[in-house]
Short mmCIF file of C-alpha atoms in Angstrom, two decimals:
data_model
loop_
_atom_site.label_atom_id
_atom_site.label_comp_id
_atom_site.label_asym_id
_atom_site.label_seq_id
_atom_site.Cartn_x
_atom_site.Cartn_y
_atom_site.Cartn_z
CA UNK C 1 54.24 -8.82 -154.09
CA UNK C 2 57.40 -11.10 -155.06
CA UNK C 3 56.28 -14.56 -157.54
CA UNK C 4 57.67 -16.42 -154.72
CA UNK C 5 54.70 -15.66 -151.90
CA UNK C 6 52.39 -18.69 -151.18
CA UNK C 7 49.29 -18.57 -152.70
CA UNK C 8 47.74 -18.24 -149.12
CA UNK C 9 49.55 -15.12 -148.55
CA UNK C 10 48.29 -13.56 -151.97
CA UNK C 11 44.83 -14.66 -151.48
CA UNK C 12 44.93 -13.29 -148.03
CA UNK C 13 46.38 -10.18 -149.41
CA UNK C 14 44.13 -10.17 -152.39
CA UNK C 15 40.62 -9.92 -149.78
CA UNK C 16 42.81 -7.25 -147.96
CA UNK C 17 42.39 -5.51 -151.10
CA UNK C 18 38.89 -6.04 -151.84
CA UNK C 19 37.97 -5.06 -148.59
CA UNK C 20 39.85 -1.54 -148.70
CA UNK C 21 37.98 -0.73 -151.98
CA UNK C 22 34.43 -1.32 -150.10
CA UNK C 23 35.05 0.80 -147.71
CA UNK C 24 35.34 3.91 -150.29
CA UNK C 25 32.02 5.44 -151.21
CA UNK C 26 33.09 8.47 -153.34
CA UNK C 27 34.34 7.04 -156.96
CA UNK C 28 37.88 9.14 -157.05
CA UNK C 29 38.99 7.26 -154.16
CA UNK C 30 37.93 3.61 -154.95
CA UNK C 31 40.24 4.55 -158.55
CA UNK C 32 43.07 5.38 -156.03
CA UNK C 33 42.28 2.63 -153.94
CA UNK C 34 42.02 0.04 -157.06
CA UNK C 35 45.41 1.42 -157.88
CA UNK C 36 47.42 1.02 -154.99
CA UNK C 37 45.60 -2.87 -154.08
CA UNK C 38 46.88 -3.54 -158.12
CA UNK C 39 50.20 -2.07 -157.62
CA UNK C 40 51.07 -3.83 -154.35
CA UNK C 41 49.53 -7.26 -155.60
CA UNK C 42 51.43 -7.16 -158.81
CA UNK C 43 54.75 -5.33 -157.79
CA UNK C 44 54.15 -3.11 -160.59
CA UNK C 45 55.64 0.28 -160.30
CA UNK C 46 53.38 2.26 -162.30
CA UNK C 47 49.63 1.66 -163.05
CA UNK C 48 46.66 3.47 -164.48
CA UNK C 49 43.06 3.77 -165.38
CA UNK C 50 42.00 5.08 -168.29
CA UNK C 51 38.09 5.79 -168.44
CA UNK C 52 36.54 5.42 -171.31
CA UNK C 53 33.11 7.20 -172.50
CA UNK C 54 30.20 5.26 -174.59
CA UNK C 55 31.87 5.88 -177.68
CA UNK C 56 35.68 4.16 -176.52
CA UNK C 57 37.45 7.44 -176.49
CA UNK C 58 39.24 8.42 -173.20
CA UNK C 59 37.64 10.37 -170.91
CA UNK C 60 39.60 11.07 -167.68
CA UNK C 61 42.85 9.39 -166.58
CA UNK C 62 43.84 8.29 -163.10
CA UNK C 63 47.48 7.08 -162.62
CA UNK C 64 50.00 5.89 -159.51
CA UNK C 65 53.61 5.82 -159.97
CA UNK C 66 53.80 8.74 -161.93
CA UNK C 67 55.14 12.23 -160.31
CA UNK C 68 52.14 15.09 -160.40
CA UNK C 69 54.30 17.34 -162.76
CA UNK C 70 54.43 14.70 -165.31
CA UNK C 71 51.08 13.87 -164.94
CA UNK C 72 50.29 17.93 -165.40
CA UNK C 73 52.91 17.91 -168.37
CA UNK C 74 51.26 14.99 -170.51
CA UNK C 75 48.33 17.09 -170.28
CA UNK C 76 45.88 14.61 -171.92
CA UNK C 77 44.81 11.08 -171.08
CA UNK C 78 46.64 8.00 -174.08
CA UNK C 79 44.12 7.26 -176.30
CA UNK C 80 42.71 3.70 -176.70
CA UNK C 81 45.32 2.69 -179.65
CA UNK C 82 48.32 0.72 -179.72
CA UNK C 83 48.85 -1.38 -177.08
CA UNK C 84 46.54 0.09 -175.29
CA UNK C 85 43.74 -0.26 -178.14
CA UNK C 86 44.64 -4.18 -177.99
CA UNK C 87 43.82 -4.58 -174.48
CA UNK C 88 40.69 -7.05 -174.73
CA UNK C 89 37.58 -6.90 -172.99
CA UNK C 90 37.57 -10.12 -171.35
CA UNK C 91 40.73 -11.38 -170.07
CA UNK C 92 44.44 -10.09 -170.08
CA UNK C 93 47.11 -8.46 -172.07
CA UNK C 94 50.73 -9.47 -171.03
CA UNK C 95 53.75 -7.57 -173.09
CA UNK C 96 57.64 -8.19 -172.42
CA UNK C 97 58.48 -4.91 -173.58
CA UNK C 98 56.08 -2.14 -174.55
CA UNK C 99 59.36 -0.26 -176.18
CA UNK C 100 59.68 -3.03 -178.43
CA UNK C 101 56.53 -3.88 -179.27
CA UNK C 102 54.76 -3.48 -182.87
CA UNK C 103 52.30 -1.22 -181.45
CA UNK C 104 53.73 0.57 -179.21
CA UNK C 105 51.82 3.99 -180.59
CA UNK C 106 49.12 6.17 -178.24
CA UNK C 107 50.94 7.27 -175.80
CA UNK C 108 51.25 10.98 -175.53
CA UNK C 109 54.46 12.82 -175.23
CA UNK C 110 55.99 13.15 -172.00
CA UNK C 111 54.35 9.49 -170.86
CA UNK C 112 57.11 7.47 -168.39
CA UNK C 113 58.77 4.48 -170.76
CA UNK C 114 56.76 1.61 -170.26
CA UNK C 115 58.31 -1.81 -170.62
CA UNK C 116 56.74 -5.06 -168.94
CA UNK C 117 52.99 -4.71 -169.10
CA UNK C 118 49.43 -6.08 -167.92
CA UNK C 119 46.40 -4.94 -169.64
CA UNK C 120 42.71 -5.86 -168.56
CA UNK C 121 39.59 -3.61 -168.94
CA UNK C 122 37.39 -2.76 -166.22
CA UNK C 123 34.05 -3.61 -166.96
CA UNK C 124 30.78 -2.02 -164.88
CA UNK C 125 27.12 -2.90 -165.66
CA UNK C 126 28.33 -5.04 -168.77
CA UNK C 127 30.04 -1.96 -169.73
CA UNK C 128 33.86 -1.12 -170.58
CA UNK C 129 34.18 2.02 -167.92
CA UNK C 130 37.80 2.04 -168.56
CA UNK C 131 41.32 0.23 -168.91
CA UNK C 132 43.42 -1.07 -166.33
CA UNK C 133 47.54 -1.21 -166.87
CA UNK C 134 50.24 -2.19 -165.13
CA UNK C 135 54.06 -1.75 -166.24
CA UNK C 136 57.67 -1.65 -165.38
CA UNK C 137 57.52 -5.16 -163.21
CA UNK C 138 60.91 -6.10 -161.98
CA UNK C 139 60.54 -9.63 -164.54
CA UNK C 140 57.60 -10.38 -166.73
CA UNK C 141 53.75 -10.21 -165.15
CA UNK C 142 52.73 -13.52 -164.24
CA UNK C 143 49.40 -15.74 -164.97
CA UNK C 144 48.82 -15.10 -161.01
CA UNK C 145 49.21 -11.85 -161.26
CA UNK C 146 46.62 -11.87 -164.23
CA UNK C 147 43.99 -13.81 -162.27
CA UNK C 148 44.30 -11.48 -159.00
CA UNK C 149 43.89 -8.15 -161.11
CA UNK C 150 40.67 -10.18 -162.98
CA UNK C 151 39.61 -10.86 -159.28
CA UNK C 152 39.86 -7.24 -157.97
CA UNK C 153 38.59 -5.69 -161.29
CA UNK C 154 35.18 -7.60 -160.70
CA UNK C 155 35.30 -6.15 -156.56
CA UNK C 156 36.10 -2.87 -158.30
CA UNK C 157 33.36 -3.31 -160.68
CA UNK C 158 31.20 -3.81 -157.72
CA UNK C 159 32.72 -0.67 -155.50
CA UNK C 160 32.57 1.47 -158.85
CA UNK C 161 28.94 1.16 -159.42
CA UNK C 162 28.45 1.83 -155.42
CA UNK C 163 30.28 5.40 -156.12
CA UNK C 164 28.69 6.21 -159.20
CA UNK C 165 24.91 5.46 -156.99
CA UNK C 166 25.99 7.60 -154.15
CA UNK C 167 27.15 10.01 -156.65
CA UNK C 168 23.94 10.39 -158.50
CA UNK C 169 22.26 10.35 -155.18
CA UNK C 170 23.53 13.43 -154.20
CA UNK C 171 23.09 15.03 -157.54
CA UNK C 172 19.76 14.48 -157.43
CA UNK C 173 19.62 15.57 -154.09
CA UNK C 174 20.85 18.72 -155.50
CA UNK C 175 18.33 19.46 -158.20
CA UNK C 176 15.93 18.63 -156.64
CA UNK C 177 16.85 21.03 -153.31
CA UNK C 178 17.37 23.62 -156.42
CA UNK C 179 14.01 23.04 -157.93
CA UNK C 180 12.51 23.47 -154.66
CA UNK C 181 14.36 26.91 -154.48
CA UNK C 182 13.50 27.91 -158.15
CA UNK C 183 9.36 27.12 -157.40
CA UNK C 184 9.42 29.58 -154.41
CA UNK C 185 11.20 32.41 -156.08
CA UNK C 186 8.76 32.07 -159.20
CA UNK C 187 5.81 32.00 -156.98
CA UNK C 188 7.05 34.88 -154.88
CA UNK C 189 8.92 37.21 -157.53
CA UNK C 190 7.30 39.75 -159.51
CA UNK C 191 9.44 39.49 -162.13
CA UNK C 192 9.32 36.06 -164.13
CA UNK C 193 12.77 36.85 -165.60
CA UNK C 194 14.33 36.34 -162.71
CA UNK C 195 13.30 33.19 -162.16
CA UNK C 196 13.95 32.08 -165.74
CA UNK C 197 17.56 33.00 -165.17
CA UNK C 198 18.09 31.03 -162.38
CA UNK C 199 16.94 27.63 -163.79
CA UNK C 200 18.83 28.16 -166.80
CA UNK C 201 22.13 29.21 -164.10
CA UNK C 202 21.23 26.24 -161.66
CA UNK C 203 21.15 23.69 -164.59
CA UNK C 204 24.40 24.89 -165.99
CA UNK C 205 26.25 24.96 -162.55
CA UNK C 206 24.28 21.43 -161.34
CA UNK C 207 24.80 19.81 -165.00
CA UNK C 208 29.01 20.70 -165.33
CA UNK C 209 28.06 21.95 -168.66
CA UNK C 210 29.10 24.52 -170.45
CA UNK C 211 26.59 26.19 -172.03
CA UNK C 212 22.53 26.05 -171.39
CA UNK C 213 20.07 27.56 -172.89
CA UNK C 214 15.86 27.68 -172.13
CA UNK C 215 13.69 27.09 -175.28
CA UNK C 216 10.40 28.70 -174.80
CA UNK C 217 7.35 29.51 -177.14
CA UNK C 218 7.78 32.56 -179.34
CA UNK C 219 5.57 33.87 -182.48
CA UNK C 220 4.12 31.84 -184.78
CA UNK C 221 4.90 28.89 -183.32
CA UNK C 222 8.64 28.96 -183.07
CA UNK C 223 10.87 27.92 -180.48
CA UNK C 224 12.91 30.70 -179.27
CA UNK C 225 16.02 30.53 -177.10
CA UNK C 226 15.00 32.81 -174.71
CA UNK C 227 17.35 32.46 -171.59
CA UNK C 228 21.16 31.77 -172.07
CA UNK C 229 24.25 31.02 -169.89
CA UNK C 230 27.73 30.08 -170.00
CA UNK C 231 30.11 30.30 -173.05
CA UNK C 232 29.48 31.97 -176.13
CA UNK C 233 25.45 32.49 -174.12
CA UNK C 234 24.92 35.47 -176.35
CA UNK C 235 25.35 34.00 -179.56
CA UNK C 236 22.46 32.13 -178.85
CA UNK C 237 20.18 34.60 -177.18
CA UNK C 238 16.53 34.58 -179.20
CA UNK C 239 17.88 32.26 -182.10
CA UNK C 240 15.22 30.05 -182.94
CA UNK C 241 14.92 26.08 -183.10
CA UNK C 242 15.08 25.23 -186.88
CA UNK C 243 11.87 23.83 -187.80
CA UNK C 244 12.07 19.39 -188.19
CA UNK C 245 15.06 19.84 -185.89
CA UNK C 246 15.97 17.37 -182.96
CA UNK C 247 15.42 20.16 -180.48
CA UNK C 248 11.94 20.68 -181.94
CA UNK C 249 11.20 16.92 -182.00
CA UNK C 250 12.40 16.40 -178.49
CA UNK C 251 9.72 19.08 -177.89
CA UNK C 252 6.86 17.27 -179.67
CA UNK C 253 7.60 14.18 -178.02
CA UNK C 254 8.40 14.93 -174.80
CA UNK C 255 11.04 12.51 -174.42
CA UNK C 256 14.80 13.76 -173.25
CA UNK C 257 17.50 12.52 -174.93
CA UNK C 258 21.43 12.77 -174.57
CA UNK C 259 24.61 12.39 -177.16
CA UNK C 260 27.81 13.20 -177.83
CA UNK C 261 27.02 15.40 -179.85
CA UNK C 262 24.73 18.10 -180.80
CA UNK C 263 22.36 15.31 -182.69
CA UNK C 264 20.57 15.42 -186.15
CA UNK C 265 21.29 16.80 -189.67
CA UNK C 266 19.91 20.29 -189.13
CA UNK C 267 21.50 22.12 -186.11
CA UNK C 268 22.15 25.42 -185.64
CA UNK C 269 25.35 26.46 -187.07
CA UNK C 270 25.92 28.51 -183.25
CA UNK C 271 25.57 25.15 -181.39
CA UNK C 272 27.55 22.51 -184.25
CA UNK C 273 30.86 23.01 -182.26
CA UNK C 274 29.68 22.12 -178.58
CA UNK C 275 30.21 18.17 -177.33
CA UNK C 276 27.91 15.98 -175.33
CA UNK C 277 24.29 17.04 -175.39
CA UNK C 278 21.40 16.62 -173.00
CA UNK C 279 17.67 17.50 -174.00
CA UNK C 280 14.89 17.91 -171.28
CA UNK C 281 11.62 18.75 -172.10
CA UNK C 282 9.74 21.29 -170.01
CA UNK C 283 6.77 18.73 -169.68
CA UNK C 284 3.16 19.68 -167.42
CA UNK C 285 -0.10 18.47 -167.74
CA UNK C 286 1.19 15.65 -170.53
CA UNK C 287 2.17 19.35 -172.42
CA UNK C 288 5.62 20.29 -173.30
CA UNK C 289 6.07 24.04 -172.46
CA UNK C 290 9.79 24.46 -173.42
CA UNK C 291 12.89 22.82 -173.36
CA UNK C 292 16.03 22.84 -171.38
CA UNK C 293 19.13 22.24 -173.70
CA UNK C 294 22.45 21.52 -171.85
CA UNK C 295 25.77 20.85 -173.94
CA UNK C 296 29.58 20.51 -172.94
CA UNK C 297 32.87 21.10 -174.39
CA UNK C 298 34.08 18.68 -177.08
CA UNK C 299 36.26 15.84 -175.25
CA UNK C 300 34.61 16.45 -171.63
CA UNK C 301 32.51 13.71 -170.13
CA UNK C 302 28.95 12.41 -171.92
CA UNK C 303 26.23 12.66 -170.36
CA UNK C 304 25.15 9.12 -169.02
CA UNK C 305 21.08 8.11 -168.40
CA UNK C 306 21.44 9.35 -164.48
CA UNK C 307 22.04 12.73 -165.43
CA UNK C 308 19.49 12.48 -167.95
CA UNK C 309 16.83 11.25 -165.50
CA UNK C 310 17.80 14.17 -163.20
CA UNK C 311 17.49 16.88 -165.61
CA UNK C 312 14.02 15.78 -166.97
CA UNK C 313 12.84 15.66 -163.23
CA UNK C 314 14.31 18.96 -162.40
CA UNK C 315 12.63 20.39 -166.35
CA UNK C 316 9.74 19.33 -165.10
CA UNK C 317 9.14 20.96 -161.80
CA UNK C 318 10.97 24.07 -163.56
CA UNK C 319 7.54 23.58 -165.83
CA UNK C 320 5.22 23.23 -162.83
CA UNK C 321 6.42 26.29 -161.17
CA UNK C 322 6.32 28.42 -164.55
CA UNK C 323 2.74 27.23 -164.87
CA UNK C 324 1.73 28.22 -160.89
CA UNK C 325 3.83 31.59 -161.56
CA UNK C 326 1.75 31.86 -164.46
CA UNK C 327 -1.46 31.16 -162.74
CA UNK C 328 -0.43 33.15 -160.02
CA UNK C 329 0.19 35.93 -162.49
CA UNK C 330 -3.13 35.65 -164.05
CA UNK C 331 -5.06 36.15 -160.82
CA UNK C 332 -3.14 39.10 -160.22
CA UNK C 333 -3.65 40.31 -163.32
CA UNK C 334 -7.79 39.37 -162.53
CA UNK C 335 -7.62 41.17 -159.45
CA UNK C 336 -5.61 44.28 -160.92
CA UNK C 337 -8.52 44.50 -163.95
CA UNK C 338 -11.16 44.34 -161.55
CA UNK C 339 -9.35 47.09 -159.42
CA UNK C 340 -9.12 49.53 -162.84
CA UNK C 341 -12.80 48.94 -163.23
CA UNK C 342 -13.77 49.62 -159.45
CA UNK C 343 -11.57 53.24 -160.45
CA UNK C 344 -12.90 54.12 -163.66
CA UNK C 345 -16.26 53.39 -161.91
CA UNK C 346 -15.23 55.88 -158.89
CA UNK C 347 -14.35 58.18 -161.66
CA UNK C 348 -16.99 58.56 -163.27
CA UNK C 349 -19.11 58.18 -160.42
CA UNK C 350 -17.31 60.89 -158.33
CA UNK C 351 -14.55 62.94 -159.59
CA UNK C 352 -16.13 62.81 -163.33
CA UNK C 353 -19.49 64.06 -162.37
CA UNK C 354 -18.06 66.78 -159.48
CA UNK C 355 -16.62 68.66 -162.02
CA UNK C 356 -19.20 68.79 -164.96
CA UNK C 357 -21.17 69.86 -161.83
CA UNK C 358 -18.53 72.72 -161.25
CA UNK C 359 -18.31 73.39 -164.88
CA UNK C 360 -21.75 74.17 -164.99
CA UNK C 361 -21.59 76.68 -161.64
CA UNK C 362 -19.01 78.61 -163.16
CA UNK C 363 -21.02 79.34 -166.35
CA UNK C 364 -23.79 80.18 -164.29
CA UNK C 365 -22.14 82.40 -161.81
CA UNK C 366 -19.98 84.29 -164.96
CA UNK C 367 -23.17 85.31 -166.33
CA UNK C 368 -24.54 87.40 -163.46
CA UNK C 369 -21.21 89.02 -162.45
CA UNK C 370 -19.03 91.79 -163.84
CA UNK C 371 -17.12 91.18 -166.98
CA UNK C 372 -13.98 90.97 -165.51
CA UNK C 373 -14.54 88.25 -162.79
CA UNK C 374 -16.55 86.64 -165.95
CA UNK C 375 -13.51 86.63 -167.54
CA UNK C 376 -11.30 84.79 -164.63
CA UNK C 377 -14.54 82.42 -164.05
CA UNK C 378 -14.09 81.22 -167.99
CA UNK C 379 -10.31 80.89 -167.47
CA UNK C 380 -11.28 78.77 -164.56
CA UNK C 381 -13.61 77.40 -166.35
CA UNK C 382 -11.11 75.71 -169.27
CA UNK C 383 -9.23 74.71 -166.88
CA UNK C 384 -11.83 72.93 -165.47
CA UNK C 385 -12.87 71.41 -169.09
CA UNK C 386 -9.32 70.62 -169.48
CA UNK C 387 -9.39 68.28 -166.70
CA UNK C 388 -12.54 67.04 -167.42
CA UNK C 389 -10.68 65.59 -170.27
CA UNK C 390 -7.64 64.25 -168.79
CA UNK C 391 -10.30 62.06 -166.28
CA UNK C 392 -12.05 60.89 -169.76
CA UNK C 393 -8.90 59.46 -170.48
CA UNK C 394 -7.82 57.72 -167.29
CA UNK C 395 -11.44 56.23 -167.48
CA UNK C 396 -10.45 54.97 -170.75
CA UNK C 397 -7.22 53.77 -169.74
CA UNK C 398 -8.34 51.76 -166.94
CA UNK C 399 -11.28 50.29 -168.64
CA UNK C 400 -9.15 49.02 -171.24
CA UNK C 401 -10.28 51.10 -173.75
CA UNK C 402 -8.27 52.23 -176.89
CA UNK C 403 -7.96 55.81 -176.20
CA UNK C 404 -8.81 58.59 -178.74
CA UNK C 405 -6.92 60.90 -176.80
CA UNK C 406 -4.30 62.90 -178.86
CA UNK C 407 -0.53 61.15 -178.67
CA UNK C 408 1.02 63.79 -177.19
CA UNK C 409 -1.14 63.90 -174.00
CA UNK C 410 -0.75 60.06 -173.89
CA UNK C 411 3.14 60.23 -173.89
CA UNK C 412 3.05 62.98 -171.33
CA UNK C 413 1.63 60.88 -169.34
CA UNK C 414 4.22 58.14 -169.54
CA UNK C 415 6.72 60.76 -169.12
CA UNK C 416 5.36 61.64 -165.75
CA UNK C 417 5.39 58.35 -164.75
CA UNK C 418 8.61 57.68 -165.96
CA UNK C 419 9.87 60.24 -163.57
CA UNK C 420 8.37 58.05 -160.39
CA UNK C 421 9.55 54.93 -161.78
CA UNK C 422 13.00 56.08 -162.65
CA UNK C 423 13.04 58.10 -159.28
CA UNK C 424 14.68 61.65 -161.35
CA UNK C 425 13.39 63.39 -164.22
CA UNK C 426 14.97 62.49 -167.59
CA UNK C 427 15.72 64.92 -170.40
CA UNK C 428 12.81 64.85 -173.12
CA UNK C 429 13.15 65.96 -176.42
CA UNK C 430 9.74 65.57 -178.62
CA UNK C 431 8.20 66.53 -181.92
CA UNK C 432 4.41 66.43 -180.76
CA UNK C 433 2.74 67.90 -184.45
CA UNK C 434 5.14 65.77 -185.94
CA UNK C 435 4.15 62.56 -183.63
CA UNK C 436 0.10 63.79 -183.86
CA UNK C 437 0.61 63.75 -187.69
CA UNK C 438 1.98 60.15 -187.38
CA UNK C 439 -0.50 58.27 -186.11
CA UNK C 440 -3.12 59.83 -187.49
CA UNK C 441 -5.66 57.12 -188.54
CA UNK C 442 -3.79 54.06 -187.14
CA UNK C 443 -4.35 54.59 -183.59
CA UNK C 444 -2.54 51.10 -183.41
CA UNK C 445 0.88 52.86 -184.21
CA UNK C 446 -0.48 55.37 -181.38
CA UNK C 447 -0.69 52.61 -178.63
CA UNK C 448 2.64 50.68 -180.07
CA UNK C 449 4.30 54.33 -179.31
CA UNK C 450 3.07 54.26 -175.98
CA UNK C 451 3.57 50.64 -174.95
CA UNK C 452 7.47 50.99 -176.54
CA UNK C 453 8.02 54.19 -174.27
CA UNK C 454 6.85 52.41 -171.27
CA UNK C 455 8.98 49.38 -172.20
CA UNK C 456 11.93 50.80 -172.54
CA UNK C 457 11.43 53.53 -169.89
CA UNK C 458 10.87 50.15 -167.60
CA UNK C 459 13.92 48.55 -168.91
CA UNK C 460 15.97 51.24 -167.59
CA UNK C 461 14.61 51.81 -164.08
CA UNK C 462 15.06 48.09 -163.64
CA UNK C 463 18.57 46.92 -165.41
CA UNK C 464 20.61 49.88 -166.15
CA UNK C 465 21.56 51.31 -162.94
CA UNK C 466 21.07 54.31 -164.65
CA UNK C 467 21.17 58.42 -162.74
CA UNK C 468 20.50 60.51 -166.36
CA UNK C 469 18.51 59.61 -169.02
CA UNK C 470 17.49 61.35 -172.46
CA UNK C 471 14.08 60.33 -174.11
CA UNK C 472 13.61 61.84 -177.55
CA UNK C 473 10.33 61.36 -179.49
CA UNK C 474 10.39 62.39 -183.38
CA UNK C 475 8.44 61.64 -186.86
CA UNK C 476 9.65 62.28 -189.96
CA UNK C 477 10.35 61.11 -193.80
CA UNK C 478 7.47 58.38 -193.17
CA UNK C 479 9.40 57.02 -189.67
CA UNK C 480 8.58 57.57 -186.20
CA UNK C 481 11.28 56.86 -184.16
CA UNK C 482 11.93 56.55 -179.93
CA UNK C 483 15.43 56.77 -178.57
CA UNK C 484 16.09 56.49 -175.35
CA UNK C 485 19.95 57.42 -173.76
CA UNK C 486 21.41 56.44 -170.95
CA UNK C 487 24.58 56.37 -168.37
CA UNK C 488 23.80 52.84 -166.84
CA UNK C 489 25.81 49.47 -166.98
CA UNK C 490 25.14 49.10 -170.50
CA UNK C 491 22.77 46.76 -172.30
CA UNK C 492 23.48 43.25 -170.76
CA UNK C 493 21.77 43.86 -167.93
CA UNK C 494 18.39 43.79 -169.93
CA UNK C 495 19.34 41.24 -172.51
CA UNK C 496 20.01 38.30 -169.94
CA UNK C 497 16.52 37.55 -171.47
CA UNK C 498 15.29 37.36 -174.80
CA UNK C 499 11.79 38.45 -174.36
CA UNK C 500 12.60 41.98 -172.31
CA UNK C 501 13.56 42.99 -175.41
CA UNK C 502 12.12 40.52 -178.10
CA UNK C 503 8.61 42.42 -177.98
CA UNK C 504 10.09 45.72 -178.70
CA UNK C 505 11.98 44.16 -182.05
CA UNK C 506 8.64 41.84 -182.88
CA UNK C 507 6.68 45.58 -182.39
CA UNK C 508 9.20 46.82 -184.71
CA UNK C 509 9.22 44.09 -187.36
CA UNK C 510 5.22 44.29 -187.55
CA UNK C 511 5.95 47.92 -188.92
CA UNK C 512 8.81 47.20 -190.96
CA UNK C 513 10.62 48.61 -188.78
CA UNK C 514 14.06 47.89 -186.38
CA UNK C 515 15.20 47.99 -182.53
CA UNK C 516 18.41 47.94 -181.62
CA UNK C 517 20.02 47.92 -178.12
CA UNK C 518 23.57 48.89 -178.04
CA UNK C 519 26.22 50.70 -175.64
CA UNK C 520 26.47 54.00 -175.74
CA UNK C 521 30.16 54.40 -175.12
CA UNK C 522 31.80 51.04 -175.77
CA UNK C 523 34.73 50.19 -173.59
CA UNK C 524 34.19 52.14 -170.42
CA UNK C 525 33.03 50.66 -167.48
CA UNK C 526 29.85 52.20 -167.00
CA UNK C 527 29.00 52.00 -171.00
CA UNK C 528 25.72 53.29 -170.59
CA UNK C 529 22.94 52.27 -173.50
CA UNK C 530 21.56 53.82 -176.36
CA UNK C 531 17.87 51.82 -177.51
CA UNK C 532 16.37 52.81 -180.75
CA UNK C 533 12.56 51.74 -181.79
CA UNK C 534 12.24 52.72 -185.42
CA UNK C 535 9.09 52.64 -187.59
CA UNK C 536 7.18 52.90 -190.52
CA UNK C 537 4.65 55.25 -190.55
CA UNK C 538 1.37 55.06 -191.95
CA UNK C 539 1.06 56.69 -195.07
#
């Protein structure tokens, strides 16, 4: 606007600009309207807002008068140094010619040349939100320009605050809807791992973070990154939080926090490269049951208190959902145990007793018939006694008792069940005498072998999408090994959640052993998987 314009005309133009600002509700539109009004009021050919974070660093950049290709070429916002660094928190800065000013540094390569200059800070709720600068007016900026810009900045402050509150409300609505969806999923789904993965995937998406981790209790009081997502997620999976670190402190205090970078002195090496951080404990009934950790890349927008508040509420609802899911599981397990006990009783009352009576009848008849028929009856009797033995083993298993059956019998039964869960017959190689000798005197090792075989086959059935499986069970040189190979989609399908394999690894560690899960044919579209559980047998 020319400097010769009458004051009442300027005042009317300013009022119209303020009205235009308050018709916008989205932050980007508010900033664009502000720049349009600033250039029209002052006659500047170029205007920009450099949005700053809480540390005073450039976070985002909005401009008017700059060609889009030039904006893309610059790439990054200018840092608040040089002339921009001299813009005061209160008042305005006037410069006759930036090109000859002693503090002309700070503009990135490709930035359009600046001559006449007016700069002012834009404050929202008492904090510097960003820096406004106008440039390249025909002639110097005047006191009237400064007055108009300060008045416009005050109106923009209110409009920006309203836009941020609007964004916060929309964001809160999205988080709450996601929390309700996850609760429903956890209560309806038999596999809690799927629900945990949905929690972390949802948090990653809605928070606009680059990496996320869900920390849950591990062995011996450790806190483990149980589920991860985003950039370098696999490097974090299964890591334990440092004792005495900030993450453990947040869990113990039950109070979330945000920071411009991973906080504390005791930080995991894999986390040190991240930038803005948000830690939200999963609290239910006054107790922390986990921790949601979100990170953005260095230089990205910092998390603010509004985002922390929403994340804390989401984490609390996730904690409640996990507790309800666990309670539902406990009820299901209780019902299952009751059903197992009933089946064991029925087997004893009907099947076992009938087999016993049948065996006695066959023995009695065999004494009264010709020798050839007696031989056939005694052969049949052996089959009946073998069936009695099988039934007793099943009864013990159903009743939750440690089986005294040979390991070969127990594993054969698991392999029969494996055929049903896989949908096809697996290839099996087993050294039964060596396995029997290895677990002699150590029934706990026999239990581990059965549990590990069952878990590995279950992982293949649930995650691998395989059409062929090879199972190898052997014992030698004081070691016992379970090796399962498949032709499926690879270990990635089974390693999204740490505990899906950590139980196997923990069983191995307790027996001075190892557990590995690797691609069978690296580089292929379907690389397959090789799982090897190898432990020390009792002497």
